Amino acid sequence: MTNSFADFKKAQMIFVIGSNMTEAHPVAATFVKQAAINGAQLIVVDPRRTGLVDFANLHVPIKVGSDIAFLNGVMNVLINEDLYDKKYVESCTVGFEDLKAKVMEYPPERAAEISGVSADTIRDVARRMASVKPAMLMYTLGITEHICGVRNVLSCANMQMLLGNVGFECGGVNPLRGQNNVQGACDMGALPNVFPGYQRVDNPEARAKFAAAWSVEKLPEKPGMMIPQMLDGLLDGKVKGFYVFGENLANTEPDIRHVEKCLSSAEFLVCQDIFPTETTWFAHVILPAAAWSENDGTFTNSERRVNRVRTASKPPGDAKPNWWIFKEIAKRMGQKWKSNSARDIWDKEIAQLTPSMAGIKYARIENDGLQWPVPSEDHAGTSFLHAEGCFTCGLGALTPVDWVPPAEVPDKEYPLTLSTGRRLYHYHTRTQTGRSPGIDDLMGEETADISPIDARDRGILDGEMISVKSRRGEVNVKANVTDRMPEGMVWMAFHFREACANWLTNPAYDPTTQTAEYKACAVRIDKLK
Amino acid sequence: MGDTFMLNGKEVEFKKDDTILDAAKRVGVEIPTLCFLKGATPTGACRMCLVEVVGGRALMTACSTPVTKGMEVITDSERVHKARKMNVELLLSSGKHDCIVCEANGCCRLQDLAYFYGIKEPRFTQTPVEELYPVEDVNPFIVRDFSRCILCGRCVQACNEVVVNRAISYGYRGSANKIVTGGDLPYNDSECVFCGQCVEVCPVGALTEKKAKGLGRPWEVEKIRTTCPYCGVGCQQWLHVKDGKIVKVTAVENAEPNQGRLCIKGRFGYDFIYSEDRLKTPLIRENGKFREASWDEALDLVAAKFKDIMEQHGPDAIAGVSCARSINEDSYQMQKLFRATFGTNNIDHCART
Ligand code: SF4
Ligand code: SF4
Ligand code: FES
């Protein structure tokens, strides 16, 4: 996020798109709800009537996957009605003319046709957004889990820059990260193209610096593979050895059948985890790891805050901290790594090698964590980025983007759109929440959420078993008939193996990030006899 | 100097919108409170924070009375103490307060106040609320014992104004007054989402955690601060640990980013680590089955196999996925292993999902 959670409660205008915050980020949602009951304007853009809609001044139920058309439509109005921030655009951004040319192709009427909301609603949104400054934009996976995920993000950024909202408290573009340390895993360079701190592997200077620190002659310069390519590589033999640390790919990746075929083709698969999972079934070696409260370390949250994690109890049996396991493998391959605790690794390696975190040391984050960039030890951290519109890389780039439909759209045979996500009570594949006594009592099975109209058309009653079928698979699941769902849409989660939405989802990916289109595929539903 | 008022005979500055409680706190003058909840509208329900305002006939509640210029406030007169003591006695008589068996024993605000005001035994006869409202604990996490409820309303404030789940309110009239969900249904048939914020703020033993029951008295547990292992908000938690085991989780107050709040997963989803299913030893697949192995054997095998693959097919024939749930230091080590030891950039994690 460019900004901080502390801003949510203070914001005067909040624009939430593709985020079911009350369920996926419940505590973040409490701040938004507080802002709303205290008088802030709240606009929620989502096909479903999500929990946050109950607090919104305006709910804009766009069709799944029409975000760019809708946002281009809003920007069209901002420019045509002269509502955008000219001074900001002139002094802080580049690319206005190109953006303008593109959004002119999306008059509100056209945007309305694609997104399924009226042209007047689009005008209303534009006028409201221009009426309060700054406005804060938040998004989650409803934006990124599309084949045009990157372009969706650019679109959000375009609108916020056009309105002059980036670089201020209570403004900015704020993705809420799904997992506790997904921000941290990125920051630490668990990505194929960058070292820790986003220093690129194809930059010779960065390579030389890390090679020296790690006492090796050279480091590979070619960016590596992303997860979907790795999985396909297992099938076509490019990848022989596969090391899976803590991920349950067999449930979380789209099209489970395909993923399982890939995993079973691995010549040598190592899984390192705290529980046996659907993925460890395929392993040749399983390494037992210490869990969350069994080792010291740090997590980095969505607002870039590095927080401490502490040991409360011992790992069971022979389970070991993950950093120790990696170090032991390196040792067996001839490398002696010095650091012998998470604290050493952070203070003596990460902080030394990562300029944006140079000022973060364990001693400084005993209580509240620090938000990077923290360039030096006397720096207090950064609560919002791009202060006053001064972008880190010079000017903010306005990037024109075109709308494309999802890779798979409804047709005669599969007439509904399936969208997927997470529910309040459970987390991912339930390896944790399914084992925390009590949570299953509150939610013990998956449902398929459908609208009353689709239910009536098919004679389906609330609570009846239905089949949900896509080109890739079929699951039987209980119908949850609710007026929070729009007509033509089915919604499911991936918490329960048997009724996991990923039997159905489409392995179509964003070309840049290789993020799968979990939010849209075509399905049919039928009442089970 | 800004506007001032007189506090216990001293001239004290105050800020716009300050209540007597705010202004007194700033200069270190303690006024006891019970129903007051930071961040929510003061209700003046418990009348523990009574103070004398010179010229006023009745005592005033400090938590809800705004300071005005020149006001004269006395916080520790005989009259004030007598009134506060009386209020504690009234609260003690409004229900069952048998501390020995109460889960809140040792972290109860009412108990502290009774002790402070030297109350030996209840002066008023107790109302048999137990018969009126039985304990409700049909859900897995929260026990509601109305016989201990003092109707301070902190839970109502927390639910409606802090976490804004709007699940509970005051119900019924007069002596039948009770905190209720919509339709007075049990929590799990109501709008309640089990964030547990009401439990967190309950100053007595009326709302307690079911899973923590009997596992440790407040003075027996060690509190360890940590970060929630679920979503990307990164809430700050206190782990209440007894004999090396987490018995309860509460939120860290006044800490960023969560400012004293948690959700169901953060508060109640901690005990998966004690599941019998945990992997406890390295396992090696042999003839289609897993058998237990020592660390040395397993790690030697992993290293040998990867070396083999690297020699035969080059380092890029190895690929790895790191974990977005685990600590930074683990991801750092894994990418270092791939880059520096194996010599490939084939390292990724589910960054975008
Ligand atoms: S658990 Fe949360 S939602 Fe339920 S009544 Fe308490 S505060 Fe309200
Ligand atoms: S307590 Fe809930 S909102 Fe907070 S980090 Fe954990 S999962 Fe997220
Ligand atoms: S704390 Fe002021 S009335 Fe309860």
JSON list of N, CA, C and O in Angstrom, two decimals, chain A residues 255-296:
[
{"chain": "A", "resi": 255, "resn": "ASP", "atom": "N", "xyz": [-7.37, -25.22, -11.60]},
{"chain": "A", "resi": 255, "resn": "ASP", "atom": "CA", "xyz": [-7.44, -26.50, -12.32]},
{"chain": "A", "resi": 255, "resn": "ASP", "atom": "C", "xyz": [-6.63, -27.58, -11.60]},
{"chain": "A", "resi": 255, "resn": "ASP", "atom": "O", "xyz": [-5.55, -27.98, -12.03]},
{"chain": "A", "resi": 256, "resn": "ILE", "atom": "N", "xyz": [-7.18, -28.06, -10.50]},
{"chain": "A", "resi": 256, "resn": "ILE", "atom": "CA", "xyz": [-6.48, -29.02, -9.64]},
{"chain": "A", "resi": 256, "resn": "ILE", "atom": "C", "xyz": [-5.99, -30.26, -10.40]},
{"chain": "A", "resi": 256, "resn": "ILE", "atom": "O", "xyz": [-4.87, -30.71, -10.20]},
{"chain": "A", "resi": 257, "resn": "ARG", "atom": "N", "xyz": [-6.82, -30.75, -11.31]},
{"chain": "A", "resi": 257, "resn": "ARG", "atom": "CA", "xyz": [-6.44, -31.96, -12.04]},
{"chain": "A", "resi": 257, "resn": "ARG", "atom": "C", "xyz": [-5.10, -31.77, -12.76]},
{"chain": "A", "resi": 257, "resn": "ARG", "atom": "O", "xyz": [-4.20, -32.61, -12.68]},
{"chain": "A", "resi": 258, "resn": "HIS", "atom": "N", "xyz": [-4.97, -30.63, -13.42]},
{"chain": "A", "resi": 258, "resn": "HIS", "atom": "CA", "xyz": [-3.73, -30.32, -14.15]},
{"chain": "A", "resi": 258, "resn": "HIS", "atom": "C", "xyz": [-2.55, -30.21, -13.18]},
{"chain": "A", "resi": 258, "resn": "HIS", "atom": "O", "xyz": [-1.48, -30.78, -13.42]},
{"chain": "A", "resi": 259, "resn": "VAL", "atom": "N", "xyz": [-2.76, -29.50, -12.07]},
{"chain": "A", "resi": 259, "resn": "VAL", "atom": "CA", "xyz": [-1.67, -29.30, -11.11]},
{"chain": "A", "resi": 259, "resn": "VAL", "atom": "C", "xyz": [-1.18, -30.64, -10.58]},
{"chain": "A", "resi": 259, "resn": "VAL", "atom": "O", "xyz": [0.02, -30.88, -10.46]},
{"chain": "A", "resi": 260, "resn": "GLU", "atom": "N", "xyz": [-2.12, -31.53, -10.30]},
{"chain": "A", "resi": 260, "resn": "GLU", "atom": "CA", "xyz": [-1.72, -32.82, -9.75]},
{"chain": "A", "resi": 260, "resn": "GLU", "atom": "C", "xyz": [-0.92, -33.62, -10.76]},
{"chain": "A", "resi": 260, "resn": "GLU", "atom": "O", "xyz": [0.01, -34.34, -10.39]},
{"chain": "A", "resi": 261, "resn": "LYS", "atom": "N", "xyz": [-1.26, -33.48, -12.02]},
{"chain": "A", "resi": 261, "resn": "LYS", "atom": "CA", "xyz": [-0.49, -34.17, -13.06]},
{"chain": "A", "resi": 261, "resn": "LYS", "atom": "C", "xyz": [0.95, -33.65, -13.07]},
{"chain": "A", "resi": 261, "resn": "LYS", "atom": "O", "xyz": [1.90, -34.41, -13.15]},
{"chain": "A", "resi": 262, "resn": "CYS", "atom": "N", "xyz": [1.08, -32.31, -12.96]},
{"chain": "A", "resi": 262, "resn": "CYS", "atom": "CA", "xyz": [2.41, -31.71, -12.95]},
{"chain": "A", "resi": 262, "resn": "CYS", "atom": "C", "xyz": [3.21, -32.21, -11.76]},
{"chain": "A", "resi": 262, "resn": "CYS", "atom": "O", "xyz": [4.35, -32.65, -11.89]},
{"chain": "A", "resi": 263, "resn": "LEU", "atom": "N", "xyz": [2.59, -32.15, -10.57]},
{"chain": "A", "resi": 263, "resn": "LEU", "atom": "CA", "xyz": [3.32, -32.53, -9.35]},
{"chain": "A", "resi": 263, "resn": "LEU", "atom": "C", "xyz": [3.77, -33.99, -9.42]},
{"chain": "A", "resi": 263, "resn": "LEU", "atom": "O", "xyz": [4.87, -34.34, -9.00]},
{"chain": "A", "resi": 264, "resn": "SER", "atom": "N", "xyz": [2.91, -34.84, -9.98]},
{"chain": "A", "resi": 264, "resn": "SER", "atom": "CA", "xyz": [3.28, -36.26, -9.99]},
{"chain": "A", "resi": 264, "resn": "SER", "atom": "C", "xyz": [4.35, -36.54, -11.04]},
{"chain": "A", "resi": 264, "resn": "SER", "atom": "O", "xyz": [4.92, -37.62, -11.06]},
{"chain": "A", "resi": 265, "resn": "SER", "atom": "N", "xyz": [4.64, -35.58, -11.91]},
{"chain": "A", "resi": 265, "resn": "SER", "atom": "CA", "xyz": [5.71, -35.80, -12.89]},
{"chain": "A", "resi": 265, "resn": "SER", "atom": "C", "xyz": [7.09, -35.39, -12.36]},
{"chain": "A", "resi": 265, "resn": "SER", "atom": "O", "xyz": [8.08, -35.56, -13.07]},
{"chain": "A", "resi": 266, "resn": "ALA", "atom": "N", "xyz": [7.14, -34.80, -11.19]},
{"chain": "A", "resi": 266, "resn": "ALA", "atom": "CA", "xyz": [8.44, -34.33, -10.69]},
{"chain": "A", "resi": 266, "resn": "ALA", "atom": "C", "xyz": [9.39, -35.50, -10.48]},
{"chain": "A", "resi": 266, "resn": "ALA", "atom": "O", "xyz": [9.00, -36.52, -9.93]},
{"chain": "A", "resi": 267, "resn": "GLU", "atom": "N", "xyz": [10.64, -35.31, -10.92]},
{"chain": "A", "resi": 267, "resn": "GLU", "atom": "CA", "xyz": [11.62, -36.36, -10.70]},
{"chain": "A", "resi": 267, "resn": "GLU", "atom": "C", "xyz": [11.96, -36.42, -9.21]},
{"chain": "A", "resi": 267, "resn": "GLU", "atom": "O", "xyz": [12.13, -37.47, -8.63]},
{"chain": "A", "resi": 268, "resn": "PHE", "atom": "N", "xyz": [12.04, -35.23, -8.61]},
{"chain": "A", "resi": 268, "resn": "PHE", "atom": "CA", "xyz": [12.37, -35.17, -7.17]},
{"chain": "A", "resi": 268, "resn": "PHE", "atom": "C", "xyz": [11.65, -33.97, -6.56]},
{"chain": "A", "resi": 268, "resn": "PHE", "atom": "O", "xyz": [11.91, -32.83, -6.91]},
{"chain": "A", "resi": 269, "resn": "LEU", "atom": "N", "xyz": [10.72, -34.28, -5.67]},
{"chain": "A", "resi": 269, "resn": "LEU", "atom": "CA", "xyz": [9.93, -33.21, -5.06]},
{"chain": "A", "resi": 269, "resn": "LEU", "atom": "C", "xyz": [10.18, -33.17, -3.55]},
{"chain": "A", "resi": 269, "resn": "LEU", "atom": "O", "xyz": [9.98, -34.16, -2.85]},
{"chain": "A", "resi": 270, "resn": "VAL", "atom": "N", "xyz": [10.62, -32.00, -3.08]},
{"chain": "A", "resi": 270, "resn": "VAL", "atom": "CA", "xyz": [10.82, -31.80, -1.65]},
{"chain": "A", "resi": 270, "resn": "VAL", "atom": "C", "xyz": [9.72, -30.89, -1.13]},
{"chain": "A", "resi": 270, "resn": "VAL", "atom": "O", "xyz": [9.47, -29.83, -1.71]},
{"chain": "A", "resi": 271, "resn": "CYS", "atom": "N", "xyz": [9.04, -31.29, -0.08]},
{"chain": "A", "resi": 271, "resn": "CYS", "atom": "CA", "xyz": [8.05, -30.42, 0.54]},
{"chain": "A", "resi": 271, "resn": "CYS", "atom": "C", "xyz": [8.48, -30.12, 1.97]},
{"chain": "A", "resi": 271, "resn": "CYS", "atom": "O", "xyz": [8.87, -31.01, 2.71]},
{"chain": "A", "resi": 272, "resn": "GLN", "atom": "N", "xyz": [8.38, -28.88, 2.32]},
{"chain": "A", "resi": 272, "resn": "GLN", "atom": "CA", "xyz": [8.75, -28.46, 3.67]},
{"chain": "A", "resi": 272, "resn": "GLN", "atom": "C", "xyz": [7.51, -27.79, 4.24]},
{"chain": "A", "resi": 272, "resn": "GLN", "atom": "O", "xyz": [7.02, -26.80, 3.70]},
{"chain": "A", "resi": 273, "resn": "ASP", "atom": "N", "xyz": [6.96, -28.34, 5.32]},
{"chain": "A", "resi": 273, "resn": "ASP", "atom": "CA", "xyz": [5.65, -27.84, 5.77]},
{"chain": "A", "resi": 273, "resn": "ASP", "atom": "C", "xyz": [5.45, -28.16, 7.24]},
{"chain": "A", "resi": 273, "resn": "ASP", "atom": "O", "xyz": [6.28, -28.83, 7.86]},
{"chain": "A", "resi": 274, "resn": "ILE", "atom": "N", "xyz": [4.33, -27.68, 7.77]},
{"chain": "A", "resi": 274, "resn": "ILE", "atom": "CA", "xyz": [4.02, -28.00, 9.16]},
{"chain": "A", "resi": 274, "resn": "ILE", "atom": "C", "xyz": [2.97, -29.11, 9.24]},
{"chain": "A", "resi": 274, "resn": "ILE", "atom": "O", "xyz": [2.81, -29.75, 10.26]},
{"chain": "A", "resi": 275, "resn": "PHE", "atom": "N", "xyz": [2.23, -29.32, 8.14]},
{"chain": "A", "resi": 275, "resn": "PHE", "atom": "CA", "xyz": [1.21, -30.36, 8.09]},
{"chain": "A", "resi": 275, "resn": "PHE", "atom": "C", "xyz": [1.34, -31.17, 6.80]},
{"chain": "A", "resi": 275, "resn": "PHE", "atom": "O", "xyz": [1.80, -30.63, 5.80]},
{"chain": "A", "resi": 276, "resn": "PRO", "atom": "N", "xyz": [0.89, -32.42, 6.82]},
{"chain": "A", "resi": 276, "resn": "PRO", "atom": "CA", "xyz": [0.72, -33.10, 5.53]},
{"chain": "A", "resi": 276, "resn": "PRO", "atom": "C", "xyz": [-0.40, -32.40, 4.77]},
{"chain": "A", "resi": 276, "resn": "PRO", "atom": "O", "xyz": [-1.40, -32.01, 5.38]},
{"chain": "A", "resi": 277, "resn": "THR", "atom": "N", "xyz": [-0.23, -32.18, 3.48]},
{"chain": "A", "resi": 277, "resn": "THR", "atom": "CA", "xyz": [-1.27, -31.51, 2.68]},
{"chain": "A", "resi": 277, "resn": "THR", "atom": "C", "xyz": [-1.50, -32.33, 1.41]},
{"chain": "A", "resi": 277, "resn": "THR", "atom": "O", "xyz": [-0.80, -33.32, 1.19]},
{"chain": "A", "resi": 278, "resn": "GLU", "atom": "N", "xyz": [-2.41, -31.86, 0.59]},
{"chain": "A", "resi": 278, "resn": "GLU", "atom": "CA", "xyz": [-2.66, -32.52, -0.68]},
{"chain": "A", "resi": 278, "resn": "GLU", "atom": "C", "xyz": [-1.41, -32.48, -1.55]},
{"chain": "A", "resi": 278, "resn": "GLU", "atom": "O", "xyz": [-1.24, -33.28, -2.45]},
{"chain": "A", "resi": 279, "resn": "THR", "atom": "N", "xyz": [-0.53, -31.51, -1.30]},
{"chain": "A", "resi": 279, "resn": "THR", "atom": "CA", "xyz": [0.70, -31.40, -2.08]},
{"chain": "A", "resi": 279, "resn": "THR", "atom": "C", "xyz": [1.78, -32.36, -1.59]},
{"chain": "A", "resi": 279, "resn": "THR", "atom": "O", "xyz": [2.51, -32.94, -2.39]},
{"chain": "A", "resi": 280, "resn": "THR", "atom": "N", "xyz": [1.86, -32.55, -0.28]},
{"chain": "A", "resi": 280, "resn": "THR", "atom": "CA", "xyz": [2.93, -33.43, 0.24]},
{"chain": "A", "resi": 280, "resn": "THR", "atom": "C", "xyz": [2.70, -34.89, -0.18]},
{"chain": "A", "resi": 280, "resn": "THR", "atom": "O", "xyz": [3.64, -35.67, -0.18]},
{"chain": "A", "resi": 281, "resn": "TRP", "atom": "N", "xyz": [1.47, -35.25, -0.55]},
{"chain": "A", "resi": 281, "resn": "TRP", "atom": "CA", "xyz": [1.24, -36.59, -1.08]},
{"chain": "A", "resi": 281, "resn": "TRP", "atom": "C", "xyz": [2.22, -36.95, -2.19]},
{"chain": "A", "resi": 281, "resn": "TRP", "atom": "O", "xyz": [2.57, -38.09, -2.38]},
{"chain": "A", "resi": 282, "resn": "PHE", "atom": "N", "xyz": [2.61, -35.92, -2.96]},
{"chain": "A", "resi": 282, "resn": "PHE", "atom": "CA", "xyz": [3.43, -36.18, -4.14]},
{"chain": "A", "resi": 282, "resn": "PHE", "atom": "C", "xyz": [4.92, -36.12, -3.85]},
{"chain": "A", "resi": 282, "resn": "PHE", "atom": "O", "xyz": [5.74, -36.33, -4.73]},
{"chain": "A", "resi": 283, "resn": "ALA", "atom": "N", "xyz": [5.29, -35.81, -2.61]},
{"chain": "A", "resi": 283, "resn": "ALA", "atom": "CA", "xyz": [6.70, -35.54, -2.29]},
{"chain": "A", "resi": 283, "resn": "ALA", "atom": "C", "xyz": [7.54, -36.81, -2.26]},
{"chain": "A", "resi": 283, "resn": "ALA", "atom": "O", "xyz": [7.03, -37.91, -2.04]},
{"chain": "A", "resi": 284, "resn": "HIS", "atom": "N", "xyz": [8.85, -36.62, -2.48]},
{"chain": "A", "resi": 284, "resn": "HIS", "atom": "CA", "xyz": [9.80, -37.70, -2.25]},
{"chain": "A", "resi": 284, "resn": "HIS", "atom": "C", "xyz": [10.41, -37.56, -0.87]},
{"chain": "A", "resi": 284, "resn": "HIS", "atom": "O", "xyz": [10.74, -38.55, -0.23]},
{"chain": "A", "resi": 285, "resn": "VAL", "atom": "N", "xyz": [10.57, -36.30, -0.44]},
{"chain": "A", "resi": 285, "resn": "VAL", "atom": "CA", "xyz": [11.05, -36.06, 0.91]},
{"chain": "A", "resi": 285, "resn": "VAL", "atom": "C", "xyz": [10.19, -34.97, 1.55]},
{"chain": "A", "resi": 285, "resn": "VAL", "atom": "O", "xyz": [9.87, -33.97, 0.89]},
{"chain": "A", "resi": 286, "resn": "ILE", "atom": "N", "xyz": [9.78, -35.18, 2.79]},
{"chain": "A", "resi": 286, "resn": "ILE", "atom": "CA", "xyz": [9.01, -34.16, 3.51]},
{"chain": "A", "resi": 286, "resn": "ILE", "atom": "C", "xyz": [9.84, -33.70, 4.71]},
{"chain": "A", "resi": 286, "resn": "ILE", "atom": "O", "xyz": [10.30, -34.52, 5.50]},
{"chain": "A", "resi": 287, "resn": "LEU", "atom": "N", "xyz": [10.02, -32.39, 4.81]},
{"chain": "A", "resi": 287, "resn": "LEU", "atom": "CA", "xyz": [10.81, -31.86, 5.92]},
{"chain": "A", "resi": 287, "resn": "LEU", "atom": "C", "xyz": [9.88, -31.11, 6.88]},
{"chain": "A", "resi": 287, "resn": "LEU", "atom": "O", "xyz": [9.15, -30.21, 6.48]},
{"chain": "A", "resi": 288, "resn": "PRO", "atom": "N", "xyz": [9.87, -31.49, 8.17]},
{"chain": "A", "resi": 288, "resn": "PRO", "atom": "CA", "xyz": [8.93, -30.90, 9.13]},
{"chain": "A", "resi": 288, "resn": "PRO", "atom": "C", "xyz": [9.45, -29.56, 9.66]},
{"chain": "A", "resi": 288, "resn": "PRO", "atom": "O", "xyz": [10.57, -29.47, 10.15]},
{"chain": "A", "resi": 289, "resn": "ALA", "atom": "N", "xyz": [8.62, -28.54, 9.57]},
{"chain": "A", "resi": 289, "resn": "ALA", "atom": "CA", "xyz": [9.07, -27.19, 9.92]},
{"chain": "A", "resi": 289, "resn": "ALA", "atom": "C", "xyz": [8.42, -26.67, 11.20]},
{"chain": "A", "resi": 289, "resn": "ALA", "atom": "O", "xyz": [7.32, -27.08, 11.56]},
{"chain": "A", "resi": 290, "resn": "ALA", "atom": "N", "xyz": [9.13, -25.76, 11.85]},
{"chain": "A", "resi": 290, "resn": "ALA", "atom": "CA", "xyz": [8.57, -25.04, 12.98]},
{"chain": "A", "resi": 290, "resn": "ALA", "atom": "C", "xyz": [7.51, -24.07, 12.47]},
{"chain": "A", "resi": 290, "resn": "ALA", "atom": "O", "xyz": [7.61, -23.56, 11.36]},
{"chain": "A", "resi": 291, "resn": "ALA", "atom": "N", "xyz": [6.49, -23.82, 13.28]},
{"chain": "A", "resi": 291, "resn": "ALA", "atom": "CA", "xyz": [5.40, -22.96, 12.83]},
{"chain": "A", "resi": 291, "resn": "ALA", "atom": "C", "xyz": [5.53, -21.56, 13.43]},
{"chain": "A", "resi": 291, "resn": "ALA", "atom": "O", "xyz": [6.42, -21.28, 14.24]},
{"chain": "A", "resi": 292, "resn": "TRP", "atom": "N", "xyz": [4.59, -20.73, 13.05]},
{"chain": "A", "resi": 292, "resn": "TRP", "atom": "CA", "xyz": [4.47, -19.33, 13.45]},
{"chain": "A", "resi": 292, "resn": "TRP", "atom": "C", "xyz": [5.00, -18.98, 14.84]},
{"chain": "A", "resi": 292, "resn": "TRP", "atom": "O", "xyz": [5.95, -18.21, 14.96]},
{"chain": "A", "resi": 293, "resn": "SER", "atom": "N", "xyz": [4.42, -19.53, 15.89]},
{"chain": "A", "resi": 293, "resn": "SER", "atom": "CA", "xyz": [4.81, -19.10, 17.23]},
{"chain": "A", "resi": 293, "resn": "SER", "atom": "C", "xyz": [5.92, -19.96, 17.80]},
{"chain": "A", "resi": 293, "resn": "SER", "atom": "O", "xyz": [6.12, -20.02, 18.99]},
{"chain": "A", "resi": 294, "resn": "GLU", "atom": "N", "xyz": [6.61, -20.68, 16.92]},
{"chain": "A", "resi": 294, "resn": "GLU", "atom": "CA", "xyz": [7.69, -21.55, 17.38]},
{"chain": "A", "resi": 294, "resn": "GLU", "atom": "C", "xyz": [9.07, -21.05, 16.98]},
{"chain": "A", "resi": 294, "resn": "GLU", "atom": "O", "xyz": [10.06, -21.72, 17.20]},
{"chain": "A", "resi": 295, "resn": "ASN", "atom": "N", "xyz": [9.10, -19.90, 16.35]},
{"chain": "A", "resi": 295, "resn": "ASN", "atom": "CA", "xyz": [10.41, -19.29, 16.10]},
{"chain": "A", "resi": 295, "resn": "ASN", "atom": "C", "xyz": [10.32, -17.77, 16.10]},
{"chain": "A", "resi": 295, "resn": "ASN", "atom": "O", "xyz": [9.25, -17.18, 15.92]},
{"chain": "A", "resi": 296, "resn": "ASP", "atom": "N", "xyz": [11.47, -17.15, 16.31]},
{"chain": "A", "resi": 296, "resn": "ASP", "atom": "CA", "xyz": [11.55, -15.69, 16.25]},
{"chain": "A", "resi": 296, "resn": "ASP", "atom": "C", "xyz": [11.73, -15.28, 14.80]},
{"chain": "A", "resi": 296, "resn": "ASP", "atom": "O", "xyz": [12.28, -16.03, 14.00]}
]
